[in-house]
Amino acid sequence: MTEAAESDEVLMGRYARGDAAAFERLYRRHEMRAWRYIERSVGNRAIADELMQEVWFAVARQAPRYQPSARFTTWLFTIAHNRIIDWARKSRPQTSLECLHHEAGSVVMQLAADPSSGPLAAAVAHEQSSALAEALAELPVEQRDAFLMQIEGDLSVEEIAAVTGVSFETSKSRLRYARMKLRELLQEHA
């Protein structure tokens, strides 16, 4: 079986049996999607880096007990979601929304800009990235989480419901409202 053909679940099984290379493949496969989800949820690059480490440490610790009852990404994003909630509970009284918003914009711009596209395209990407970061910051937390899980984690509505512990219909509604609000907020940048 080729490296690309091995499922995440197979790689987790191999890692649980001591194959460190399997863990490395899983990490490379999901690193950026998980990090973007975390960073866009917390809005701070340094905190996202810390939470990302915690998530992957949890994956490593829980590997022997991992049961593939759902897709690996659903399990991974559940761990990430729980770490974000824990962080939010701990930091709630100390976090400035203005501070979070500023750093979120710069990271989104870095991720969205294509360095080979030239100055005009980079300026447009910068403007659009800033608008997206601002629009995401205006969404209620539940809607933003659902939207980012679908976009960054490629999770289905059912998987988002499982991760967040809500019904399918609630998850579906959160996604619909998030898209409607984002469309409204981003209309001038289209």
GROMACS .gro file of C-alpha atoms in nm:
model
  190
    1MET     CA    1   0.000   0.000   0.000
    2THR     CA    2   0.140   0.342  -0.091
    3GLU     CA    3   0.187   0.615   0.166
    4ALA     CA    4  -0.097   0.825   0.019
    5ALA     CA    5  -0.333   0.526   0.005
    6GLU     CA    6  -0.307   0.444   0.375
    7SER     CA    7  -0.609   0.570   0.563
    8ASP     CA    8  -0.572   0.782   0.873
    9GLU     CA    9  -0.722   0.503   1.076
   10VAL     CA   10  -0.461   0.253   0.949
   11LEU     CA   11  -0.185   0.502   1.029
   12MET     CA   12  -0.319   0.548   1.384
   13GLY     CA   13  -0.319   0.171   1.431
   14ARG     CA   14   0.039   0.151   1.309
   15TYR     CA   15   0.142   0.435   1.539
   16ALA     CA   16  -0.030   0.267   1.836
   17ARG     CA   17   0.187  -0.038   1.764
   18GLY     CA   18   0.503   0.174   1.774
   19ASP     CA   19   0.552   0.302   1.417
   20ALA     CA   20   0.664   0.664   1.468
   21ALA     CA   21   0.671   0.724   1.090
   22ALA     CA   22   0.294   0.663   1.080
   23PHE     CA   23   0.243   0.944   1.333
   24GLU     CA   24   0.463   1.175   1.123
   25ARG     CA   25   0.248   1.103   0.816
   26LEU     CA   26  -0.071   1.177   1.009
   27TYR     CA   27   0.077   1.500   1.140
   28ARG     CA   28   0.190   1.617   0.795
   29ARG     CA   29  -0.146   1.524   0.647
   30HIS     CA   30  -0.354   1.724   0.898
   31GLU     CA   31  -0.116   1.982   1.044
   32MET     CA   32  -0.223   2.294   0.854
   33ARG     CA   33  -0.599   2.227   0.856
   34ALA     CA   34  -0.597   2.167   1.231
   35TRP     CA   35  -0.372   2.468   1.296
   36ARG     CA   36  -0.588   2.701   1.085
   37TYR     CA   37  -0.900   2.583   1.267
   38ILE     CA   38  -0.738   2.647   1.604
   39GLU     CA   39  -0.582   2.981   1.507
   40ARG     CA   40  -0.899   3.115   1.351
   41SER     CA   41  -1.093   3.006   1.658
   42VAL     CA   42  -0.862   3.166   1.915
   43GLY     CA   43  -0.729   3.450   1.697
   44ASN     CA   44  -0.375   3.437   1.829
   45ARG     CA   45  -0.081   3.264   1.663
   46ALA     CA   46   0.117   3.190   1.980
   47ILE     CA   47  -0.185   3.043   2.157
   48ALA     CA   48  -0.272   2.842   1.845
   49ASP     CA   49   0.080   2.698   1.844
   50GLU     CA   50   0.047   2.596   2.209
   51LEU     CA   51  -0.295   2.443   2.158
   52MET     CA   52  -0.173   2.263   1.848
   53GLN     CA   53   0.100   2.099   2.054
   54GLU     CA   54  -0.154   1.998   2.317
   55VAL     CA   55  -0.379   1.847   2.049
   56TRP     CA   56  -0.103   1.636   1.897
   57PHE     CA   57   0.026   1.532   2.240
   58ALA     CA   58  -0.328   1.413   2.314
   59VAL     CA   59  -0.337   1.222   1.985
   60ALA     CA   60  -0.008   1.054   2.075
   61ARG     CA   61  -0.119   0.972   2.431
   62GLN     CA   62  -0.457   0.837   2.322
   63ALA     CA   63  -0.327   0.632   2.026
   64PRO     CA   64  -0.334   0.297   2.213
   65ARG     CA   65  -0.702   0.355   2.303
   66TYR     CA   66  -0.807   0.499   1.965
   67GLN     CA   67  -1.113   0.327   1.820
   68PRO     CA   68  -1.205   0.426   1.463
   69SER     CA   69  -1.578   0.470   1.527
   70ALA     CA   70  -1.570   0.785   1.311
   71ARG     CA   71  -1.323   0.940   1.069
   72PHE     CA   72  -0.987   1.028   1.220
   73THR     CA   73  -1.043   1.395   1.132
   74THR     CA   74  -1.365   1.397   1.335
   75TRP     CA   75  -1.173   1.262   1.634
   76LEU     CA   76  -0.885   1.506   1.577
   77PHE     CA   77  -1.116   1.808   1.550
   78THR     CA   78  -1.304   1.693   1.862
   79ILE     CA   79  -0.976   1.704   2.052
   80ALA     CA   80  -0.895   2.047   1.903
   81HIS     CA   81  -1.244   2.179   1.979
   82ASN     CA   82  -1.216   2.064   2.341
   83ARG     CA   83  -0.874   2.227   2.382
   84ILE     CA   84  -1.015   2.554   2.243
   85ILE     CA   85  -1.306   2.541   2.488
   86ASP     CA   86  -1.067   2.471   2.778
   87TRP     CA   87  -0.846   2.762   2.670
   88ALA     CA   88  -1.146   2.996   2.640
   89ARG     CA   89  -1.267   2.907   2.988
   90LYS     CA   90  -0.925   2.971   3.140
   91SER     CA   91  -0.854   3.294   2.955
   92ARG     CA   92  -1.195   3.456   2.940
   93PRO     CA   93  -1.132   3.732   3.196
   94GLN     CA   94  -0.788   3.821   3.057
   95THR     CA   95  -0.842   3.819   2.679
   96SER     CA   96  -0.891   4.141   2.485
   97LEU     CA   97  -1.100   4.099   2.171
   98GLU     CA   98  -0.913   4.384   2.005
   99CYS     CA   99  -0.584   4.203   2.063
  100LEU     CA  100  -0.722   3.877   1.925
  101HIS     CA  101  -0.868   4.045   1.618
  102HIS     CA  102  -0.540   4.213   1.523
  103GLU     CA  103  -0.335   3.892   1.527
  104ALA     CA  104  -0.605   3.688   1.353
  105GLY     CA  105  -0.596   3.924   1.057
  106SER     CA  106  -0.222   3.896   1.010
  107VAL     CA  107  -0.223   3.515   1.017
  108VAL     CA  108  -0.515   3.490   0.777
  109MET     CA  109  -0.333   3.727   0.541
  110GLN     CA  110  -0.019   3.514   0.553
  111LEU     CA  111  -0.215   3.197   0.481
  112ALA     CA  112  -0.418   3.348   0.198
  113ALA     CA  113  -0.151   3.543   0.012
  114ASP     CA  114   0.036   3.372  -0.271
  115PRO     CA  115   0.385   3.521  -0.270
  116SER     CA  116   0.431   3.457  -0.643
  117SER     CA  117   0.116   3.643  -0.745
  118GLY     CA  118   0.261   3.993  -0.754
  119PRO     CA  119   0.195   4.311  -0.557
  120LEU     CA  120  -0.154   4.387  -0.690
  121ALA     CA  121  -0.281   4.037  -0.622
  122ALA     CA  122  -0.113   4.039  -0.281
  123ALA     CA  123  -0.285   4.369  -0.196
  124VAL     CA  124  -0.623   4.230  -0.302
  125ALA     CA  125  -0.559   3.910  -0.104
  126HIS     CA  126  -0.458   4.121   0.197
  127GLU     CA  127  -0.781   4.320   0.179
  128GLN     CA  128  -0.994   4.008   0.135
  129SER     CA  129  -0.813   3.826   0.416
  130SER     CA  130  -0.867   4.117   0.650
  131ALA     CA  131  -1.233   4.129   0.559
  132LEU     CA  132  -1.267   3.754   0.618
  133ALA     CA  133  -1.094   3.775   0.956
  134GLU     CA  134  -1.322   4.062   1.060
  135ALA     CA  135  -1.632   3.878   0.939
  136LEU     CA  136  -1.531   3.557   1.120
  137ALA     CA  137  -1.475   3.755   1.439
  138GLU     CA  138  -1.831   3.889   1.418
  139LEU     CA  139  -1.990   3.545   1.403
  140PRO     CA  140  -2.122   3.389   1.722
  141VAL     CA  141  -1.871   3.133   1.853
  142GLU     CA  142  -2.094   2.833   1.774
  143GLN     CA  143  -2.145   2.943   1.414
  144ARG     CA  144  -1.775   3.024   1.365
  145ASP     CA  145  -1.675   2.683   1.505
  146ALA     CA  146  -1.915   2.498   1.278
  147PHE     CA  147  -1.805   2.698   0.973
  148LEU     CA  148  -1.433   2.650   1.043
  149MET     CA  149  -1.474   2.278   1.112
  150GLN     CA  150  -1.638   2.236   0.774
  151ILE     CA  151  -1.396   2.458   0.583
  152GLU     CA  152  -1.070   2.369   0.758
  153GLY     CA  153  -1.150   2.018   0.876
  154ASP     CA  154  -1.365   1.909   0.582
  155LEU     CA  155  -1.611   1.773   0.837
  156SER     CA  156  -1.967   1.688   0.738
  157VAL     CA  157  -2.269   1.831   0.917
  158GLU     CA  158  -2.305   1.500   1.102
  159GLU     CA  159  -1.943   1.509   1.214
  160ILE     CA  160  -1.970   1.871   1.328
  161ALA     CA  161  -2.276   1.774   1.532
  162ALA     CA  162  -2.080   1.489   1.691
  163VAL     CA  163  -1.780   1.711   1.771
  164THR     CA  164  -1.989   1.987   1.926
  165GLY     CA  165  -2.243   1.761   2.095
  166VAL     CA  166  -2.551   1.907   1.928
  167SER     CA  167  -2.818   1.765   1.699
  168PHE     CA  168  -2.778   1.740   1.323
  169GLU     CA  169  -3.041   2.013   1.274
  170THR     CA  170  -2.867   2.250   1.515
  171SER     CA  171  -2.537   2.194   1.340
  172LYS     CA  172  -2.699   2.249   1.001
  173SER     CA  173  -2.865   2.570   1.122
  174ARG     CA  174  -2.538   2.705   1.261
  175LEU     CA  175  -2.369   2.650   0.926
  176ARG     CA  176  -2.656   2.811   0.737
  177TYR     CA  177  -2.661   3.117   0.965
  178ALA     CA  178  -2.282   3.145   0.950
  179ARG     CA  179  -2.286   3.145   0.570
  180MET     CA  180  -2.570   3.397   0.556
  181LYS     CA  181  -2.393   3.631   0.797
  182LEU     CA  182  -2.058   3.593   0.616
  183ARG     CA  183  -2.225   3.665   0.280
  184GLU     CA  184  -2.383   3.975   0.426
  185LEU     CA  185  -2.059   4.094   0.587
  186LEU     CA  186  -1.842   4.017   0.283
  187GLN     CA  187  -2.081   4.147   0.016
  188GLU     CA  188  -1.881   4.465  -0.042
  189HIS     CA  189  -1.561   4.265  -0.100
  190ALA     CA  190  -1.706   4.033  -0.365
   0.00000   0.00000   0.00000
